[in-house]
PDB file of C-alpha atoms in Angstrom:
ATOM      1  CA  MET X   1      14.035 -16.420  -3.870  1.00  0.00           C
ATOM      2  CA  THR X   2      16.440 -14.066  -2.130  1.00  0.00           C
ATOM      3  CA  ASN X   3      15.261 -10.636  -1.114  1.00  0.00           C
ATOM      4  CA  ASP X   4      16.837  -7.581  -2.682  1.00  0.00           C
ATOM      5  CA  ARG X   5      16.135  -3.903  -3.048  1.00  0.00           C
ATOM      6  CA  ARG X   6      16.103  -2.332  -6.478  1.00  0.00           C
ATOM      7  CA  VAL X   7      15.502   1.242  -7.620  1.00  0.00           C
ATOM      8  CA  LEU X   8      13.983   1.829 -11.057  1.00  0.00           C
ATOM      9  CA  VAL X   9      14.228   5.432 -12.234  1.00  0.00           C
ATOM     10  CA  HIS X  10      11.789   6.898 -14.751  1.00  0.00           C
ATOM     11  CA  GLN X  11      11.918  10.170 -16.632  1.00  0.00           C
ATOM     12  CA  ASN X  12       8.779  11.659 -15.117  1.00  0.00           C
ATOM     13  CA  LYS X  13       5.643  10.847 -13.138  1.00  0.00           C
ATOM     14  CA  GLN X  14       3.634   9.840 -16.214  1.00  0.00           C
ATOM     15  CA  ALA X  15       6.279   7.369 -17.380  1.00  0.00           C
ATOM     16  CA  LEU X  16       6.582   6.071 -13.829  1.00  0.00           C
ATOM     17  CA  ALA X  17       2.850   5.409 -13.490  1.00  0.00           C
ATOM     18  CA  GLY X  18       2.638   3.675 -16.863  1.00  0.00           C
ATOM     19  CA  SER X  19       5.621   1.443 -16.174  1.00  0.00           C
ATOM     20  CA  VAL X  20       4.367   0.362 -12.749  1.00  0.00           C
ATOM     21  CA  ALA X  21       0.895  -0.309 -14.164  1.00  0.00           C
ATOM     22  CA  ALA X  22       2.301  -2.554 -16.900  1.00  0.00           C
ATOM     23  CA  ARG X  23       4.502  -4.433 -14.436  1.00  0.00           C
ATOM     24  CA  PHE X  24       1.573  -4.912 -12.064  1.00  0.00           C
ATOM     25  CA  LEU X  25      -0.691  -6.363 -14.756  1.00  0.00           C
ATOM     26  CA  THR X  26       2.024  -8.789 -15.843  1.00  0.00           C
ATOM     27  CA  ASN X  27       2.613  -9.762 -12.235  1.00  0.00           C
ATOM     28  CA  MET X  28      -1.082 -10.421 -11.626  1.00  0.00           C
ATOM     29  CA  VAL X  29      -1.218 -12.734 -14.634  1.00  0.00           C
ATOM     30  CA  ASP X  30       1.663 -14.732 -13.170  1.00  0.00           C
ATOM     31  CA  VAL X  31       0.225 -14.792  -9.643  1.00  0.00           C
ATOM     32  CA  LEU X  32      -3.214 -15.959 -10.786  1.00  0.00           C
ATOM     33  CA  GLN X  33      -1.655 -18.733 -12.840  1.00  0.00           C
ATOM     34  CA  GLU X  34      -0.028 -20.063  -9.674  1.00  0.00           C
ATOM     35  CA  GLN X  35      -2.785 -19.571  -7.097  1.00  0.00           C
ATOM     36  CA  ASP X  36      -6.548 -19.250  -6.804  1.00  0.00           C
ATOM     37  CA  GLU X  37      -6.637 -15.628  -5.668  1.00  0.00           C
ATOM     38  CA  ALA X  38      -4.438 -12.607  -5.121  1.00  0.00           C
ATOM     39  CA  HIS X  39      -4.278 -10.032  -2.337  1.00  0.00           C
ATOM     40  CA  VAL X  40      -3.115  -6.505  -3.172  1.00  0.00           C
ATOM     41  CA  VAL X  41      -2.602  -3.591  -0.775  1.00  0.00           C
ATOM     42  CA  LEU X  42      -3.278  -0.147  -2.252  1.00  0.00           C
ATOM     43  CA  THR X  43      -1.919   3.239  -1.295  1.00  0.00           C
ATOM     44  CA  GLY X  44      -3.189   6.778  -1.712  1.00  0.00           C
ATOM     45  CA  GLY X  45      -1.294   9.868  -2.785  1.00  0.00           C
ATOM     46  CA  SER X  46      -1.021  11.403  -6.218  1.00  0.00           C
ATOM     47  CA  VAL X  47       1.441   8.843  -7.585  1.00  0.00           C
ATOM     48  CA  GLY X  48      -0.351   5.829  -6.126  1.00  0.00           C
ATOM     49  CA  ILE X  49      -3.627   6.954  -7.655  1.00  0.00           C
ATOM     50  CA  ALA X  50      -1.905   7.755 -10.964  1.00  0.00           C
ATOM     51  CA  VAL X  51      -0.735   4.129 -11.102  1.00  0.00           C
ATOM     52  CA  LEU X  52      -4.311   2.905 -10.603  1.00  0.00           C
ATOM     53  CA  ALA X  53      -5.527   5.226 -13.352  1.00  0.00           C
ATOM     54  CA  ALA X  54      -2.805   3.876 -15.662  1.00  0.00           C
ATOM     55  CA  ILE X  55      -3.900   0.314 -14.901  1.00  0.00           C
ATOM     56  CA  ASN X  56      -7.446   1.305 -15.823  1.00  0.00           C
ATOM     57  CA  GLU X  57      -6.289   2.885 -19.088  1.00  0.00           C
ATOM     58  CA  SER X  58      -4.138  -0.087 -20.102  1.00  0.00           C
ATOM     59  CA  ALA X  59      -5.234  -2.243 -23.021  1.00  0.00           C
ATOM     60  CA  ALA X  60      -4.232  -5.225 -20.871  1.00  0.00           C
ATOM     61  CA  ARG X  61      -6.591  -4.328 -18.020  1.00  0.00           C
ATOM     62  CA  ASP X  62      -9.217  -6.926 -18.865  1.00  0.00           C
ATOM     63  CA  THR X  63      -6.734  -9.766 -19.235  1.00  0.00           C
ATOM     64  CA  ILE X  64      -6.964 -10.046 -15.434  1.00  0.00           C
ATOM     65  CA  ASP X  65      -9.728 -12.054 -13.771  1.00  0.00           C
ATOM     66  CA  TRP X  66     -10.507  -9.351 -11.225  1.00  0.00           C
ATOM     67  CA  SER X  67     -13.014 -11.616  -9.472  1.00  0.00           C
ATOM     68  CA  ARG X  68      -9.987 -13.408  -8.014  1.00  0.00           C
ATOM     69  CA  VAL X  69      -8.223 -10.270  -6.744  1.00  0.00           C
ATOM     70  CA  ASN X  70      -8.767  -8.857  -3.249  1.00  0.00           C
ATOM     71  CA  PHE X  71      -7.934  -5.224  -2.544  1.00  0.00           C
ATOM     72  CA  TRP X  72      -6.852  -3.861   0.839  1.00  0.00           C
ATOM     73  CA  TRP X  73      -5.422  -0.507   1.931  1.00  0.00           C
ATOM     74  CA  GLY X  74      -2.237   0.309   3.788  1.00  0.00           C
ATOM     75  CA  ASP X  75      -3.921   3.160   5.604  1.00  0.00           C
ATOM     76  CA  GLU X  76      -6.923   5.436   5.526  1.00  0.00           C
ATOM     77  CA  ARG X  77      -7.909   8.889   6.655  1.00  0.00           C
ATOM     78  CA  TRP X  78     -10.654   8.921   9.308  1.00  0.00           C
ATOM     79  CA  LEU X  79     -13.165  10.894   7.256  1.00  0.00           C
ATOM     80  CA  PRO X  80     -16.743  10.408   6.067  1.00  0.00           C
ATOM     81  CA  ARG X  81     -17.212   7.626   3.527  1.00  0.00           C
ATOM     82  CA  ALA X  82     -17.871  10.041   0.635  1.00  0.00           C
ATOM     83  CA  ASP X  83     -15.031  12.444   1.434  1.00  0.00           C
ATOM     84  CA  PRO X  84     -12.870  12.904  -1.681  1.00  0.00           C
ATOM     85  CA  GLU X  85      -9.730  12.787   0.466  1.00  0.00           C
ATOM     86  CA  ARG X  86     -10.313   9.147   1.415  1.00  0.00           C
ATOM     87  CA  ASN X  87      -7.907   6.732  -0.262  1.00  0.00           C
ATOM     88  CA  GLU X  88     -10.808   4.369  -0.879  1.00  0.00           C
ATOM     89  CA  LEU X  89     -12.840   6.903  -2.846  1.00  0.00           C
ATOM     90  CA  GLN X  90      -9.863   7.945  -4.969  1.00  0.00           C
ATOM     91  CA  ALA X  91      -9.024   4.309  -5.747  1.00  0.00           C
ATOM     92  CA  ARG X  92     -12.602   3.580  -6.720  1.00  0.00           C
ATOM     93  CA  ALA X  93     -12.691   6.533  -9.092  1.00  0.00           C
ATOM     94  CA  ALA X  94      -9.314   5.673 -10.641  1.00  0.00           C
ATOM     95  CA  LEU X  95      -9.767   1.912 -11.064  1.00  0.00           C
ATOM     96  CA  LEU X  96     -12.089  -0.123  -8.877  1.00  0.00           C
ATOM     97  CA  ASP X  97     -15.355   1.278 -10.235  1.00  0.00           C
ATOM     98  CA  HIS X  98     -14.228   0.381 -13.767  1.00  0.00           C
ATOM     99  CA  ILE X  99     -13.346  -3.293 -13.344  1.00  0.00           C
ATOM    100  CA  ASP X 100     -15.416  -6.381 -12.663  1.00  0.00           C
ATOM    101  CA  VAL X 101     -14.353  -6.910  -9.063  1.00  0.00           C
ATOM    102  CA  PRO X 102     -16.926  -8.223  -6.568  1.00  0.00           C
ATOM    103  CA  ARG X 103     -17.905  -5.875  -3.775  1.00  0.00           C
ATOM    104  CA  ALA X 104     -16.814  -8.502  -1.260  1.00  0.00           C
ATOM    105  CA  ASN X 105     -13.262  -8.334  -2.628  1.00  0.00           C
ATOM    106  CA  ILE X 106     -12.873  -4.629  -1.782  1.00  0.00           C
ATOM    107  CA  HIS X 107     -11.768  -4.413   1.837  1.00  0.00           C
ATOM    108  CA  ALA X 108     -12.044  -0.757   2.756  1.00  0.00           C
ATOM    109  CA  PHE X 109     -11.306   0.678   6.175  1.00  0.00           C
ATOM    110  CA  GLY X 110     -14.174   2.068   8.198  1.00  0.00           C
ATOM    111  CA  ALA X 111     -15.289   5.691   7.876  1.00  0.00           C
ATOM    112  CA  SER X 112     -16.054   8.344  10.451  1.00  0.00           C
ATOM    113  CA  ASP X 113     -19.737   8.413   9.503  1.00  0.00           C
ATOM    114  CA  ASP X 114     -20.261   4.648   9.703  1.00  0.00           C
ATOM    115  CA  PRO X 115     -22.922   3.626  12.252  1.00  0.00           C
ATOM    116  CA  ALA X 116     -21.372   3.912  15.710  1.00  0.00           C
ATOM    117  CA  GLU X 117     -21.284   1.044  18.167  1.00  0.00           C
ATOM    118  CA  THR X 118     -22.731   2.095  21.515  1.00  0.00           C
ATOM    119  CA  GLY X 119     -20.168   2.533  24.234  1.00  0.00           C
ATOM    120  CA  THR X 120     -17.119   2.130  22.021  1.00  0.00           C
ATOM    121  CA  ASP X 121     -14.476   4.444  20.620  1.00  0.00           C
ATOM    122  CA  PRO X 122     -15.394   4.585  16.894  1.00  0.00           C
ATOM    123  CA  LEU X 123     -11.789   4.707  15.696  1.00  0.00           C
ATOM    124  CA  GLU X 124     -10.734   1.782  17.891  1.00  0.00           C
ATOM    125  CA  ALA X 125     -13.810  -0.152  16.799  1.00  0.00           C
ATOM    126  CA  ALA X 126     -12.901   0.414  13.141  1.00  0.00           C
ATOM    127  CA  ALA X 127      -9.376  -0.870  13.802  1.00  0.00           C
ATOM    128  CA  ALA X 128     -10.814  -3.976  15.462  1.00  0.00           C
ATOM    129  CA  ARG X 129     -13.146  -4.620  12.507  1.00  0.00           C
ATOM    130  CA  TYR X 130     -10.312  -4.379   9.990  1.00  0.00           C
ATOM    131  CA  THR X 131      -8.167  -6.654  12.133  1.00  0.00           C
ATOM    132  CA  ALA X 132     -10.994  -9.192  12.113  1.00  0.00           C
ATOM    133  CA  GLU X 133     -11.426  -8.896   8.354  1.00  0.00           C
ATOM    134  CA  LEU X 134      -7.741  -9.536   7.773  1.00  0.00           C
ATOM    135  CA  LEU X 135      -7.940 -12.566  10.048  1.00  0.00           C
ATOM    136  CA  ALA X 136     -10.988 -13.911   8.214  1.00  0.00           C
ATOM    137  CA  HIS X 137      -8.967 -14.034   4.976  1.00  0.00           C
ATOM    138  CA  ALA X 138      -5.783 -15.393   6.532  1.00  0.00           C
ATOM    139  CA  PRO X 139      -4.405 -18.899   6.138  1.00  0.00           C
ATOM    140  CA  GLU X 140      -4.824 -21.124   9.173  1.00  0.00           C
ATOM    141  CA  GLY X 141      -2.569 -19.973  11.982  1.00  0.00           C
ATOM    142  CA  ALA X 142      -1.909 -16.528  10.473  1.00  0.00           C
ATOM    143  CA  GLN X 143      -3.291 -13.098  11.379  1.00  0.00           C
ATOM    144  CA  TYR X 144      -3.593 -11.710   7.852  1.00  0.00           C
ATOM    145  CA  PRO X 145      -3.762 -12.887   4.243  1.00  0.00           C
ATOM    146  CA  ARG X 146      -0.753 -13.794   2.177  1.00  0.00           C
ATOM    147  CA  LEU X 147      -0.157 -10.475   0.438  1.00  0.00           C
ATOM    148  CA  ASP X 148       1.124 -10.628  -3.124  1.00  0.00           C
ATOM    149  CA  VAL X 149       1.818  -6.949  -3.857  1.00  0.00           C
ATOM    150  CA  THR X 150       1.800  -4.036  -1.436  1.00  0.00           C
ATOM    151  CA  PHE X 151       1.914  -0.530  -2.901  1.00  0.00           C
ATOM    152  CA  LEU X 152       3.294   2.211  -0.673  1.00  0.00           C
ATOM    153  CA  GLY X 153       3.998   5.871  -1.079  1.00  0.00           C
ATOM    154  CA  VAL X 154       6.761   7.619   0.840  1.00  0.00           C
ATOM    155  CA  GLY X 155       6.297  11.034   2.410  1.00  0.00           C
ATOM    156  CA  PRO X 156       8.957  13.768   2.464  1.00  0.00           C
ATOM    157  CA  ASP X 157       9.540  12.786   6.103  1.00  0.00           C
ATOM    158  CA  GLY X 158       9.982   9.131   5.130  1.00  0.00           C
ATOM    159  CA  HIS X 159       6.619   7.929   6.436  1.00  0.00           C
ATOM    160  CA  VAL X 160       4.828   4.991   4.840  1.00  0.00           C
ATOM    161  CA  ALA X 161       1.117   4.207   5.221  1.00  0.00           C
ATOM    162  CA  SER X 162       0.378   6.175   8.428  1.00  0.00           C
ATOM    163  CA  LEU X 163       3.552   5.084  10.207  1.00  0.00           C
ATOM    164  CA  PHE X 164       5.344   8.321  11.020  1.00  0.00           C
ATOM    165  CA  PRO X 165       8.893   9.029  12.243  1.00  0.00           C
ATOM    166  CA  HIS X 166       9.481   8.825  15.976  1.00  0.00           C
ATOM    167  CA  ARG X 167       5.952   7.538  16.628  1.00  0.00           C
ATOM    168  CA  ALA X 168       4.981   4.300  18.332  1.00  0.00           C
ATOM    169  CA  GLY X 169       3.250   2.987  15.201  1.00  0.00           C
ATOM    170  CA  ILE X 170       6.457   2.128  13.350  1.00  0.00           C
ATOM    171  CA  ARG X 171       7.609   0.087  16.369  1.00  0.00           C
ATOM    172  CA  GLU X 172       4.376  -1.922  16.744  1.00  0.00           C
ATOM    173  CA  ARG X 173       5.045  -5.668  16.492  1.00  0.00           C
ATOM    174  CA  GLU X 174       1.851  -7.401  17.626  1.00  0.00           C
ATOM    175  CA  ALA X 175      -1.195  -5.609  16.214  1.00  0.00           C
ATOM    176  CA  SER X 176      -2.203  -5.850  12.556  1.00  0.00           C
ATOM    177  CA  VAL X 177      -3.995  -2.486  12.542  1.00  0.00           C
ATOM    178  CA  ILE X 178      -3.386   0.607  14.646  1.00  0.00           C
ATOM    179  CA  THR X 179      -5.216   3.841  15.258  1.00  0.00           C
ATOM    180  CA  VAL X 180      -3.268   7.041  14.652  1.00  0.00           C
ATOM    181  CA  ARG X 181      -4.240  10.163  16.558  1.00  0.00           C
ATOM    182  CA  ASP X 182      -2.719  13.619  16.330  1.00  0.00           C
ATOM    183  CA  SER X 183      -1.055  12.714  13.025  1.00  0.00           C
ATOM    184  CA  PRO X 184       1.650  15.166  11.910  1.00  0.00           C
ATOM    185  CA  LYS X 185      -0.098  15.159   8.536  1.00  0.00           C
ATOM    186  CA  PRO X 186      -3.814  16.049   8.408  1.00  0.00           C
ATOM    187  CA  PRO X 187      -6.318  14.704   9.095  1.00  0.00           C
ATOM    188  CA  ALA X 188      -5.339  14.032  12.689  1.00  0.00           C
ATOM    189  CA  ASP X 189      -7.052  10.650  12.981  1.00  0.00           C
ATOM    190  CA  ARG X 190      -6.163   7.675  10.765  1.00  0.00           C
ATOM    191  CA  LEU X 191      -6.043   3.896  10.559  1.00  0.00           C
ATOM    192  CA  SER X 192      -2.978   2.003   9.379  1.00  0.00           C
ATOM    193  CA  LEU X 193      -1.602  -1.450   8.805  1.00  0.00           C
ATOM    194  CA  THR X 194       1.516  -2.125  10.831  1.00  0.00           C
ATOM    195  CA  ARG X 195       5.038  -2.924   9.709  1.00  0.00           C
ATOM    196  CA  PRO X 196       4.728  -6.709  10.274  1.00  0.00           C
ATOM    197  CA  VAL X 197       1.738  -6.814   7.910  1.00  0.00           C
ATOM    198  CA  LEU X 198       3.390  -4.669   5.257  1.00  0.00           C
ATOM    199  CA  ASN X 199       6.596  -6.700   5.458  1.00  0.00           C
ATOM    200  CA  SER X 200       4.693  -9.973   5.099  1.00  0.00           C
ATOM    201  CA  SER X 201       3.974  -9.106   1.459  1.00  0.00           C
ATOM    202  CA  ASP X 202       5.802 -11.125  -1.167  1.00  0.00           C
ATOM    203  CA  ARG X 203       6.536  -7.913  -3.055  1.00  0.00           C
ATOM    204  CA  VAL X 204       6.609  -4.376  -1.675  1.00  0.00           C
ATOM    205  CA  TRP X 205       6.503  -1.660  -4.323  1.00  0.00           C
ATOM    206  CA  LEU X 206       7.283   1.842  -3.077  1.00  0.00           C
ATOM    207  CA  VAL X 207       6.231   4.417  -5.661  1.00  0.00           C
ATOM    208  CA  LEU X 208       7.299   8.035  -5.328  1.00  0.00           C
ATOM    209  CA  ALA X 209       8.014  11.132  -7.367  1.00  0.00           C
ATOM    210  CA  GLY X 210       9.305  14.651  -6.792  1.00  0.00           C
ATOM    211  CA  SER X 211      12.417  16.327  -5.451  1.00  0.00           C
ATOM    212  CA  ASP X 212      10.814  16.639  -2.006  1.00  0.00           C
ATOM    213  CA  LYS X 213      11.120  12.836  -1.658  1.00  0.00           C
ATOM    214  CA  ALA X 214      14.821  12.636  -2.590  1.00  0.00           C
ATOM    215  CA  SER X 215      16.223  13.067   0.912  1.00  0.00           C
ATOM    216  CA  ALA X 216      13.904  10.489   2.499  1.00  0.00           C
ATOM    217  CA  LEU X 217      14.627   7.968  -0.250  1.00  0.00           C
ATOM    218  CA  GLY X 218      18.361   8.509  -0.005  1.00  0.00           C
ATOM    219  CA  LEU X 219      18.308   8.050   3.779  1.00  0.00           C
ATOM    220  CA  ALA X 220      16.119   4.939   3.551  1.00  0.00           C
ATOM    221  CA  LEU X 221      18.539   3.298   1.143  1.00  0.00           C
ATOM    222  CA  ALA X 222      21.595   4.434   3.096  1.00  0.00           C
ATOM    223  CA  GLY X 223      20.560   2.474   6.174  1.00  0.00           C
ATOM    224  CA  ALA X 224      18.766   5.058   8.313  1.00  0.00           C
ATOM    225  CA  SER X 225      16.863   3.685  11.287  1.00  0.00           C
ATOM    226  CA  ARG X 226      13.205   2.861  10.758  1.00  0.00           C
ATOM    227  CA  ASP X 227      12.336   5.156  13.679  1.00  0.00           C
ATOM    228  CA  GLU X 228      13.938   8.102  11.882  1.00  0.00           C
ATOM    229  CA  VAL X 229      12.827   7.102   8.358  1.00  0.00           C
ATOM    230  CA  PRO X 230       9.984   4.526   8.469  1.00  0.00           C
ATOM    231  CA  ALA X 231      10.510   3.614   4.796  1.00  0.00           C
ATOM    232  CA  ALA X 232      13.882   2.175   5.814  1.00  0.00           C
ATOM    233  CA  GLY X 233      12.084  -0.501   7.830  1.00  0.00           C
ATOM    234  CA  ILE X 234       9.961  -1.790   4.954  1.00  0.00           C
ATOM    235  CA  LYS X 235      11.096  -4.891   3.126  1.00  0.00           C
ATOM    236  CA  GLY X 236       9.022  -7.438   1.224  1.00  0.00           C
ATOM    237  CA  ARG X 237       9.522 -11.155   1.769  1.00  0.00           C
ATOM    238  CA  HIS X 238      10.852 -11.716  -1.744  1.00  0.00           C
ATOM    239  CA  ARG X 239      11.475  -8.334  -3.311  1.00  0.00           C
ATOM    240  CA  THR X 240      11.403  -4.649  -2.470  1.00  0.00           C
ATOM    241  CA  MET X 241      11.171  -2.248  -5.413  1.00  0.00           C
ATOM    242  CA  PHE X 242      11.449   1.533  -5.408  1.00  0.00           C
ATOM    243  CA  PHE X 243       9.808   3.011  -8.512  1.00  0.00           C
ATOM    244  CA  VAL X 244      10.831   6.664  -8.716  1.00  0.00           C
ATOM    245  CA  ASP X 245      11.107   9.568 -11.089  1.00  0.00           C
ATOM    246  CA  SER X 246      14.414  11.297 -11.829  1.00  0.00           C
ATOM    247  CA  ASP X 247      13.775  14.060  -9.289  1.00  0.00           C
ATOM    248  CA  ALA X 248      13.184  11.632  -6.427  1.00  0.00           C
ATOM    249  CA  ALA X 249      16.311   9.661  -7.407  1.00  0.00           C
ATOM    250  CA  ALA X 250      18.719  12.553  -6.875  1.00  0.00           C
ATOM    251  CA  GLN X 251      20.297  11.013  -3.745  1.00  0.00           C
ATOM    252  CA  VAL X 252      20.117   7.319  -4.666  1.00  0.00           C
ATOM    253  CA  PRO X 253      23.508   5.535  -4.827  1.00  0.00           C
ATOM    254  CA  GLU X 254      24.344   4.610  -8.410  1.00  0.00           C
ATOM    255  CA  ASN X 255      24.944   0.953  -7.524  1.00  0.00           C
ATOM    256  CA  LEU X 256      21.302   0.538  -6.463  1.00  0.00           C
ATOM    257  CA  ILE X 257      19.778   1.879  -9.683  1.00  0.00           C
ATOM    258  CA  ALA X 258      18.546  -0.757 -12.107  1.00  0.00           C
ATOM    259  CA  PRO X 259      17.595  -0.142 -15.762  1.00  0.00           C
ATOM    260  CA  ALA X 260      13.969   1.015 -16.024  1.00  0.00           C
TER     261      ALA X 260
END
């Protein structure tokens, strides 16, 4: 299958979330017909969580054998486990707590109040643990699982996961997981998958809404450098989809817009 980038424009955020949810459920049916298990990377943000809530509300939700789906995260805020700002907690409330997915299939990043390892930097230790967990679920010879769908949001500055413009993280080529300190977006400390992991996904789905995202999306699609606009450096192995609302699509070239 050849890789391509497509932009699907929806009337508003609600329509966007519902459409992505329906497409995801259909995709999971297809994936689980072809292989024993699936690996999905989740994102935070208001639109990413709205998609999870729409999946939960769908009549087709329970057509999926969730015991065969593994969930990972693209990044996480370094906060206490029960902090409502954690991507994990928001995803659990929106979807994961409502489906029959085994606890072992939910691969959450570490939290700032997890038991500390003596003599180690807690944030670095959490990055090492997530790296090891990815490796444990990887095919022989690989560093991370075969990812079927990776959800990503895009910030107004073009960042994805916690890979920010003009920071070393977007240029990382070796590590699977990085620590982020002094983030330009609070909280200051974070954990993030790297670009090689994100780009290893069969399908990357970038989901964004709002006029404040229009410039970043337009630049990403116009060929900006990944250092300037990290979203420009993200491309799935088979397909890269931008699911956007009409406000976010204001600067998208007409030739890239596909029927929703």
